[in-house]
Amino acid sequence: MYQKLLEYILLPIGDFFNNTSYIKELKYWRKVDGYSEDKLEKLQKENLKKILIHAVNNIPNYKDVKLKGTNPYLWINDFPVLTKNNLRYDSEKLLIDDNSINLIKYSSSGSSGIQSAVFMSKKEQSIIRGILTHWWEWSSYRVGKPIVQTGMTLQRGLVKTLKDYFFRTHYINAFSLSETQLKSLAKKLDGTKKYYLSGYASSLNVIAEYILKSNYKVQLKSVISLGDKLFPHYRKNVEKAFNCKVYDTYGSNEGLMIAAQKDLDYLYILSPHVFIEIVDENNSPVKDGEIGSILVTRLDGFSMPLIRYKLGDLGVLLPKEKYPKKREFQYPLLQQIVGRETDVVFLPSGKKLIVHSFTGIFEFIPEIKQFKVIQEEIDKITIEYIKDSGFKTEILERITSELQKHIQDNSFKIIYNEVDFIAPTKSGKPQIVESKLK
């Protein structure tokens, strides 16, 4: 009853007084889930055509782009790649007459090292809020059900405080959880079966490790991961600690709700909302199934169009011939989010080692509590590590041996550096692999 009261009375009233359309967008995306593959493709093509025509006709940054023919999938190749530096230093060229004074500002987390911001209208903000809630619904959540959420917006203010109250949300710090806070949260969840949990993947792992270490008996409805990379060992810890399924999501603070999990290990791409390209270092498309940089075009963001926006992430599109025959939705599928472009080690041979190349080894090395891989030169890496109980130097030889199975080059140097502390990024997120190669 409480969920119906929220959805049919309280939230529509809130939309009316705030001039927003949250509930309308939420209902729209529920409907889109049932569309056929042909209908989704047609809708994406129509939306792509609209945003590209709008950009050429109204946005200074795209005034020189010529639209030839009628196919928007060909048009987009003539648009320049948009970078975080463009957002930071040339934002006025991406707006209609620098109309930012009437818009809502969204800042990125800065995890790539470059802080940037985009602007959107209340309707465009409602779209991303509706999508986010709908993704949570894929895990069986409904607004008003009890949920613990980790995040970085600790100063909640009146509106967010009211939202937390009516949504029955317990909001906690994502990246500086103290022993006292963890103990309090564990006691809150202990023995209950009514809560959902959502937040940054790394913070979910911190909570899960504490639950496992302290032997609490926790049963959650489901866990929703967002904000940073859900590594396999994170997922394993979280599923074990909370005895439920973990649903991964992929988006960005710039208002891009890109893909999320439902019934598959792969992620459904929200194709009416975004158009995805996977490209090489020359911004040319790679084959489906190959790793490349992710370019995203938002299809419903007209206030400040993000066209071919380079997030700084690497990913893989699932080849069509590998699509599961039985799947709940007909959206296109993202096979894997590999990580940031700086999360890759490059070898002299041209091969790349991704984060999983290392986590797949270190997850079986309990004698090392934490590690980080740093590459500053093409022919070597430095591995910082924090010892745990039972550590012996022979363990480093074992790690080298396992890594060489991937590297296959004995001249490639692996240097180990014992440390007492490994700092997170400026955003508070951990970075397991950091490439400093130019």
XYZ file of C-alpha atoms in Angstrom:
438
model
C 0.000 0.000 0.000
C 2.784 2.419 0.883
C 4.446 1.964 -2.529
C 1.120 2.739 -4.257
C 0.639 5.829 -2.078
C 4.080 7.071 -3.184
C 3.686 6.282 -6.873
C 0.102 7.415 -7.405
C -0.225 10.323 -4.984
C 2.873 11.694 -3.230
C 5.388 11.567 -6.095
C 2.978 12.994 -8.718
C 2.270 15.852 -6.309
C 6.037 16.382 -5.950
C 6.429 16.413 -9.748
C 3.653 18.989 -10.061
C 5.152 21.435 -7.570
C 8.756 20.929 -8.761
C 7.868 21.038 -12.472
C 9.508 17.629 -12.946
C 8.345 14.408 -14.634
C 9.969 11.622 -12.602
C 6.910 9.338 -12.391
C 6.078 9.859 -16.075
C 9.610 8.815 -17.079
C 9.579 5.812 -14.742
C 6.363 4.530 -16.313
C 7.715 5.184 -19.818
C 10.794 3.026 -19.302
C 8.713 0.197 -17.857
C 6.806 0.215 -21.146
C 9.956 0.357 -23.302
C 11.217 -2.858 -21.692
C 8.534 -4.741 -23.614
C 9.474 -3.400 -27.052
C 10.656 -5.760 -29.781
C 14.183 -5.606 -31.188
C 12.887 -3.942 -34.379
C 10.938 -1.334 -32.424
C 13.938 -0.545 -30.215
C 16.202 -0.144 -33.250
C 13.654 2.133 -34.942
C 13.293 4.234 -31.785
C 17.065 4.595 -31.377
C 17.462 5.656 -35.014
C 14.693 8.265 -34.677
C 16.188 9.623 -31.455
C 19.692 9.737 -32.935
C 18.407 11.641 -35.969
C 16.621 14.198 -33.748
C 19.632 14.935 -31.530
C 22.071 15.246 -34.453
C 19.787 17.606 -36.399
C 19.246 19.654 -33.241
C 23.011 19.853 -32.602
C 23.854 21.005 -36.124
C 21.095 23.630 -36.131
C 21.523 24.991 -32.602
C 24.894 24.182 -31.030
C 27.973 26.281 -31.990
C 30.348 23.317 -31.640
C 28.606 21.502 -34.519
C 27.741 24.369 -36.905
C 30.271 23.174 -39.505
C 29.029 19.547 -39.591
C 27.170 18.681 -42.802
C 24.470 16.012 -42.724
C 24.639 14.067 -45.964
C 21.941 11.584 -46.955
C 19.311 10.324 -44.509
C 21.134 7.779 -42.334
C 22.024 9.144 -38.851
C 24.371 6.181 -38.253
C 26.504 7.597 -41.081
C 26.022 11.222 -40.030
C 27.561 10.620 -36.630
C 30.920 9.656 -38.148
C 31.378 13.299 -39.194
C 30.940 14.604 -35.642
C 34.092 15.258 -33.599
C 34.843 13.148 -30.530
C 33.917 15.045 -27.376
C 36.372 14.905 -24.466
C 36.275 15.898 -20.805
C 38.555 18.826 -21.667
C 35.886 20.082 -24.092
C 33.329 19.992 -21.291
C 35.685 21.738 -18.924
C 37.028 24.493 -21.153
C 34.573 24.853 -24.074
C 31.185 24.298 -22.457
C 29.773 27.533 -23.948
C 30.175 26.006 -27.433
C 27.965 23.079 -26.410
C 25.031 25.167 -25.184
C 22.402 27.255 -26.956
C 23.515 30.866 -26.303
C 25.216 29.763 -23.076
C 21.833 29.019 -21.491
C 23.387 27.336 -18.439
C 21.872 29.884 -16.049
C 18.469 28.188 -16.432
C 19.789 24.635 -16.245
C 20.898 22.125 -13.617
C 24.635 21.491 -13.328
C 25.956 17.937 -13.020
C 29.651 17.475 -12.204
C 31.642 14.341 -12.919
C 33.403 12.521 -10.085
C 36.829 13.445 -11.481
C 37.986 9.829 -11.297
C 39.665 10.238 -14.695
C 41.715 13.118 -13.290
C 39.677 15.790 -15.100
C 36.711 17.416 -13.383
C 33.969 18.320 -15.859
C 30.340 19.374 -15.830
C 27.248 19.168 -18.009
C 23.975 21.059 -17.878
C 20.454 19.721 -18.293
C 16.837 20.761 -17.924
C 14.463 19.455 -15.258
C 12.886 17.125 -17.822
C 16.298 15.713 -18.786
C 17.128 15.272 -15.103
C 13.807 13.468 -14.613
C 14.725 11.070 -17.414
C 17.920 9.902 -15.737
C 16.241 9.661 -12.335
C 13.443 7.606 -13.835
C 15.930 5.295 -15.557
C 17.973 4.812 -12.384
C 14.905 3.826 -10.360
C 13.782 1.542 -13.169
C 17.151 -0.209 -13.204
C 16.735 -0.768 -9.482
C 13.323 -2.257 -10.264
C 15.102 -4.859 -12.374
C 16.393 -6.203 -9.041
C 12.765 -6.356 -7.675
C 13.110 -3.051 -5.765
C 10.161 -0.622 -5.673
C 10.153 2.954 -4.397
C 9.354 2.987 -0.716
C 10.930 -0.355 0.101
C 13.717 -0.105 2.728
C 17.116 0.425 1.133
C 20.642 1.245 2.299
C 22.475 3.505 -0.147
C 26.152 4.430 -0.140
C 27.167 7.673 -1.808
C 29.213 10.860 -1.740
C 26.478 13.485 -1.237
C 26.628 13.603 2.546
C 25.142 17.092 2.857
C 21.628 15.958 2.015
C 19.758 19.248 2.327
C 15.990 19.544 2.740
C 14.911 17.965 -0.573
C 17.248 14.959 -0.324
C 16.400 14.477 3.361
C 12.690 14.371 2.507
C 13.414 11.987 -0.366
C 15.362 9.677 1.973
C 12.482 9.758 4.463
C 9.698 8.962 2.001
C 11.815 6.444 0.045
C 12.851 4.797 3.350
C 16.500 5.240 2.416
C 19.353 4.874 4.910
C 22.170 6.927 3.326
C 25.811 6.395 4.352
C 29.272 7.548 3.277
C 30.696 5.439 0.466
C 34.424 5.968 0.962
C 35.194 6.651 4.609
C 33.273 4.009 6.516
C 34.623 3.724 10.055
C 34.590 0.584 12.171
C 31.825 2.167 14.263
C 29.682 2.906 11.192
C 30.200 -0.584 9.813
C 29.248 -2.153 13.133
C 26.108 -0.011 13.372
C 25.080 -0.905 9.810
C 25.789 -4.624 10.356
C 23.561 -4.643 13.438
C 20.822 -2.875 11.467
C 20.919 -5.542 8.746
C 21.586 -8.545 10.989
C 18.738 -11.037 11.018
C 16.535 -8.975 8.680
C 15.322 -9.921 5.219
C 13.672 -6.687 4.108
C 16.535 -4.452 2.941
C 18.025 -3.689 -0.455
C 21.540 -2.277 -0.793
C 22.816 0.087 -3.491
C 26.072 1.951 -3.912
C 29.604 2.204 -5.220
C 31.039 -1.250 -5.860
C 34.122 -0.661 -3.718
C 32.016 0.486 -0.754
C 29.776 -2.570 -1.102
C 32.893 -4.706 -0.890
C 34.085 -2.915 2.267
C 30.736 -3.578 3.947
C 30.719 -7.194 2.738
C 34.233 -7.850 4.069
C 33.217 -6.496 7.479
C 30.049 -8.648 7.527
C 32.051 -11.767 6.660
C 34.827 -11.012 9.148
C 32.367 -10.336 11.963
C 30.161 -13.368 11.234
C 26.873 -11.476 10.958
C 23.945 -13.319 9.377
C 22.583 -10.970 6.724
C 19.971 -11.736 4.063
C 19.213 -8.883 1.667
C 16.636 -8.746 -1.118
C 19.259 -7.739 -3.690
C 22.342 -5.545 -4.154
C 22.719 -2.909 -6.889
C 26.259 -1.876 -7.854
C 26.996 1.506 -9.407
C 29.632 4.214 -9.689
C 32.847 2.198 -10.035
C 34.095 -1.154 -11.285
C 32.483 -4.301 -9.877
C 35.485 -6.637 -9.834
C 34.830 -10.401 -9.711
C 36.190 -10.678 -6.164
C 33.905 -7.809 -5.092
C 30.897 -9.654 -6.490
C 31.968 -12.871 -4.786
C 32.339 -11.157 -1.407
C 29.043 -9.286 -1.704
C 27.018 -12.333 -2.755
C 28.524 -14.385 0.060
C 27.985 -11.710 2.715
C 24.429 -10.784 1.757
C 23.144 -14.103 0.357
C 21.525 -12.518 -2.690
C 22.137 -11.573 -6.318
C 24.202 -8.540 -7.337
C 23.007 -6.375 -10.240
C 25.675 -4.270 -11.933
C 24.928 -0.942 -13.643
C 27.011 1.303 -15.872
C 26.527 5.031 -16.205
C 28.224 8.342 -15.520
C 27.600 11.496 -13.508
C 27.226 13.420 -16.758
C 23.679 12.079 -17.057
C 24.402 8.959 -19.086
C 22.521 5.833 -18.026
C 24.241 3.376 -20.311
C 23.624 -0.252 -19.365
C 22.566 -2.561 -16.548
C 22.170 -6.227 -15.662
C 18.893 -8.076 -15.315
C 18.714 -11.792 -16.115
C 22.106 -12.161 -17.871
C 25.774 -11.756 -16.983
C 25.884 -9.212 -19.817
C 24.470 -5.684 -19.511
C 21.454 -4.426 -21.454
C 22.267 -1.148 -23.268
C 19.434 1.366 -22.933
C 19.446 2.035 -26.668
C 16.600 4.614 -26.841
C 18.585 6.750 -24.380
C 22.170 6.253 -25.629
C 24.075 5.261 -28.762
C 27.332 3.389 -28.093
C 30.466 3.159 -30.233
C 33.552 1.095 -29.379
C 36.613 2.537 -31.128
C 40.386 2.157 -31.366
C 43.031 4.813 -30.646
C 42.204 6.480 -34.002
C 38.480 6.611 -33.118
C 37.709 4.011 -35.782
C 35.197 1.279 -34.856
C 36.533 -2.065 -33.656
C 34.763 -5.353 -34.289
C 32.129 -6.488 -31.811
C 33.891 -8.708 -29.279
C 37.080 -6.571 -29.301
C 38.195 -4.120 -26.604
C 38.056 -0.441 -27.408
C 37.306 3.000 -26.000
C 33.660 3.745 -25.329
C 32.020 6.724 -27.048
C 28.517 7.607 -25.853
C 25.893 9.815 -27.442
C 22.953 10.815 -25.246
C 19.803 10.744 -27.361
C 17.510 12.794 -25.128
C 19.821 15.543 -23.829
C 19.029 18.603 -25.949
C 20.132 21.329 -23.516
C 23.793 20.344 -23.826
C 24.149 17.523 -26.366
C 26.809 14.953 -25.540
C 27.740 13.485 -28.915
C 30.493 10.862 -29.233
C 31.532 11.633 -25.659
C 34.710 9.803 -24.656
C 34.199 8.651 -21.109
C 37.703 7.288 -20.697
C 36.391 3.740 -20.262
C 37.163 0.571 -22.188
C 34.482 -1.938 -23.097
C 33.404 -4.772 -25.380
C 30.151 -5.114 -27.331
C 28.766 -8.650 -27.469
C 28.707 -9.978 -31.055
C 25.127 -10.525 -32.242
C 25.766 -14.193 -32.991
C 26.531 -14.732 -29.281
C 23.289 -13.195 -27.993
C 21.476 -15.688 -25.732
C 18.298 -16.990 -27.369
C 16.464 -16.702 -24.075
C 16.752 -13.203 -22.675
C 14.208 -11.043 -20.940
C 14.680 -7.862 -23.000
C 15.561 -7.108 -26.608
C 18.002 -4.258 -25.901
C 21.522 -4.659 -27.410
C 24.105 -6.202 -25.095
C 27.347 -4.918 -23.627
C 29.641 -7.888 -23.058
C 32.012 -6.283 -20.578
C 33.189 -3.044 -19.009
C 36.942 -3.518 -18.881
C 37.714 -0.368 -16.903
C 39.285 3.006 -17.524
C 41.839 3.542 -20.284
C 44.418 4.035 -17.520
C 43.460 0.615 -16.086
C 45.392 -1.262 -18.782
C 49.019 -2.429 -18.886
C 50.533 -2.267 -22.374
C 53.213 -4.775 -23.358
C 56.004 -4.261 -25.938
C 54.385 -7.013 -28.029
C 51.207 -4.927 -28.368
C 49.219 -7.146 -26.006
C 47.243 -5.592 -23.155
C 46.780 -6.788 -19.594
C 43.477 -5.680 -18.082
C 42.543 -5.515 -14.404
C 41.220 -9.089 -14.466
C 44.669 -10.326 -15.516
C 45.841 -9.326 -12.033
C 42.762 -9.831 -9.855
C 42.448 -13.374 -11.218
C 45.821 -14.108 -9.604
C 45.723 -12.023 -6.440
C 42.311 -13.296 -5.324
C 44.072 -16.585 -4.565
C 46.856 -14.865 -2.610
C 45.340 -14.123 0.847
C 48.831 -13.286 2.154
C 48.609 -9.981 0.265
C 45.947 -7.667 1.670
C 45.942 -5.075 -1.104
C 47.888 -4.323 -4.270
C 48.221 -1.780 -7.050
C 49.954 -2.081 -10.418
C 51.718 1.010 -11.809
C 53.192 1.277 -15.308
C 55.485 4.177 -16.182
C 57.548 2.486 -18.920
C 56.564 0.083 -21.674
C 58.909 -2.677 -20.518
C 58.148 -2.858 -16.798
C 55.547 -2.526 -14.063
C 55.769 -1.848 -10.336
C 53.424 -3.717 -8.011
C 52.802 -2.028 -4.683
C 51.520 -4.440 -2.063
C 50.448 -4.542 1.579
C 51.353 -7.740 3.421
C 48.892 -9.822 5.373
C 49.495 -12.663 7.823
C 51.490 -15.601 6.509
C 53.362 -13.585 3.887
C 56.653 -14.992 2.580
C 58.873 -13.597 -0.185
C 58.374 -16.802 -2.185
C 54.832 -15.608 -2.842
C 56.187 -12.824 -5.088
C 57.977 -15.414 -7.213
C 54.699 -17.294 -7.558
C 52.918 -14.123 -8.707
C 55.658 -13.411 -11.262
C 55.362 -16.936 -12.599
C 51.593 -16.602 -13.001
C 51.880 -13.183 -14.666
C 54.466 -14.459 -17.125
C 51.846 -16.876 -18.450
C 50.060 -13.767 -19.772
C 53.130 -11.651 -20.568
C 55.281 -14.366 -22.218
C 58.345 -12.117 -22.211
C 61.087 -12.784 -19.646
C 62.712 -9.410 -20.375
C 59.615 -7.621 -19.093
C 60.412 -6.422 -15.562
C 58.091 -6.856 -12.593
C 59.213 -4.813 -9.591
C 57.630 -5.273 -6.152
C 57.361 -2.471 -3.620
C 56.084 -3.206 -0.110
C 54.023 -0.300 1.287
C 51.886 0.417 4.339
C 49.162 2.324 2.503
C 47.738 2.492 -1.028
C 45.894 5.731 -1.683
C 42.596 5.797 -3.600
C 41.984 8.221 -6.457
C 40.896 11.796 -5.764
C 37.269 10.698 -6.088
C 37.769 8.139 -3.326
C 37.551 5.181 -5.694
C 40.293 2.537 -5.698
C 42.419 2.039 -8.803
C 44.038 -1.372 -9.093
C 45.956 -0.674 -12.302
C 47.337 2.758 -13.171
C 49.044 3.405 -16.472
C 51.182 6.546 -16.631
C 52.290 5.939 -20.184
C 51.723 8.865 -22.529
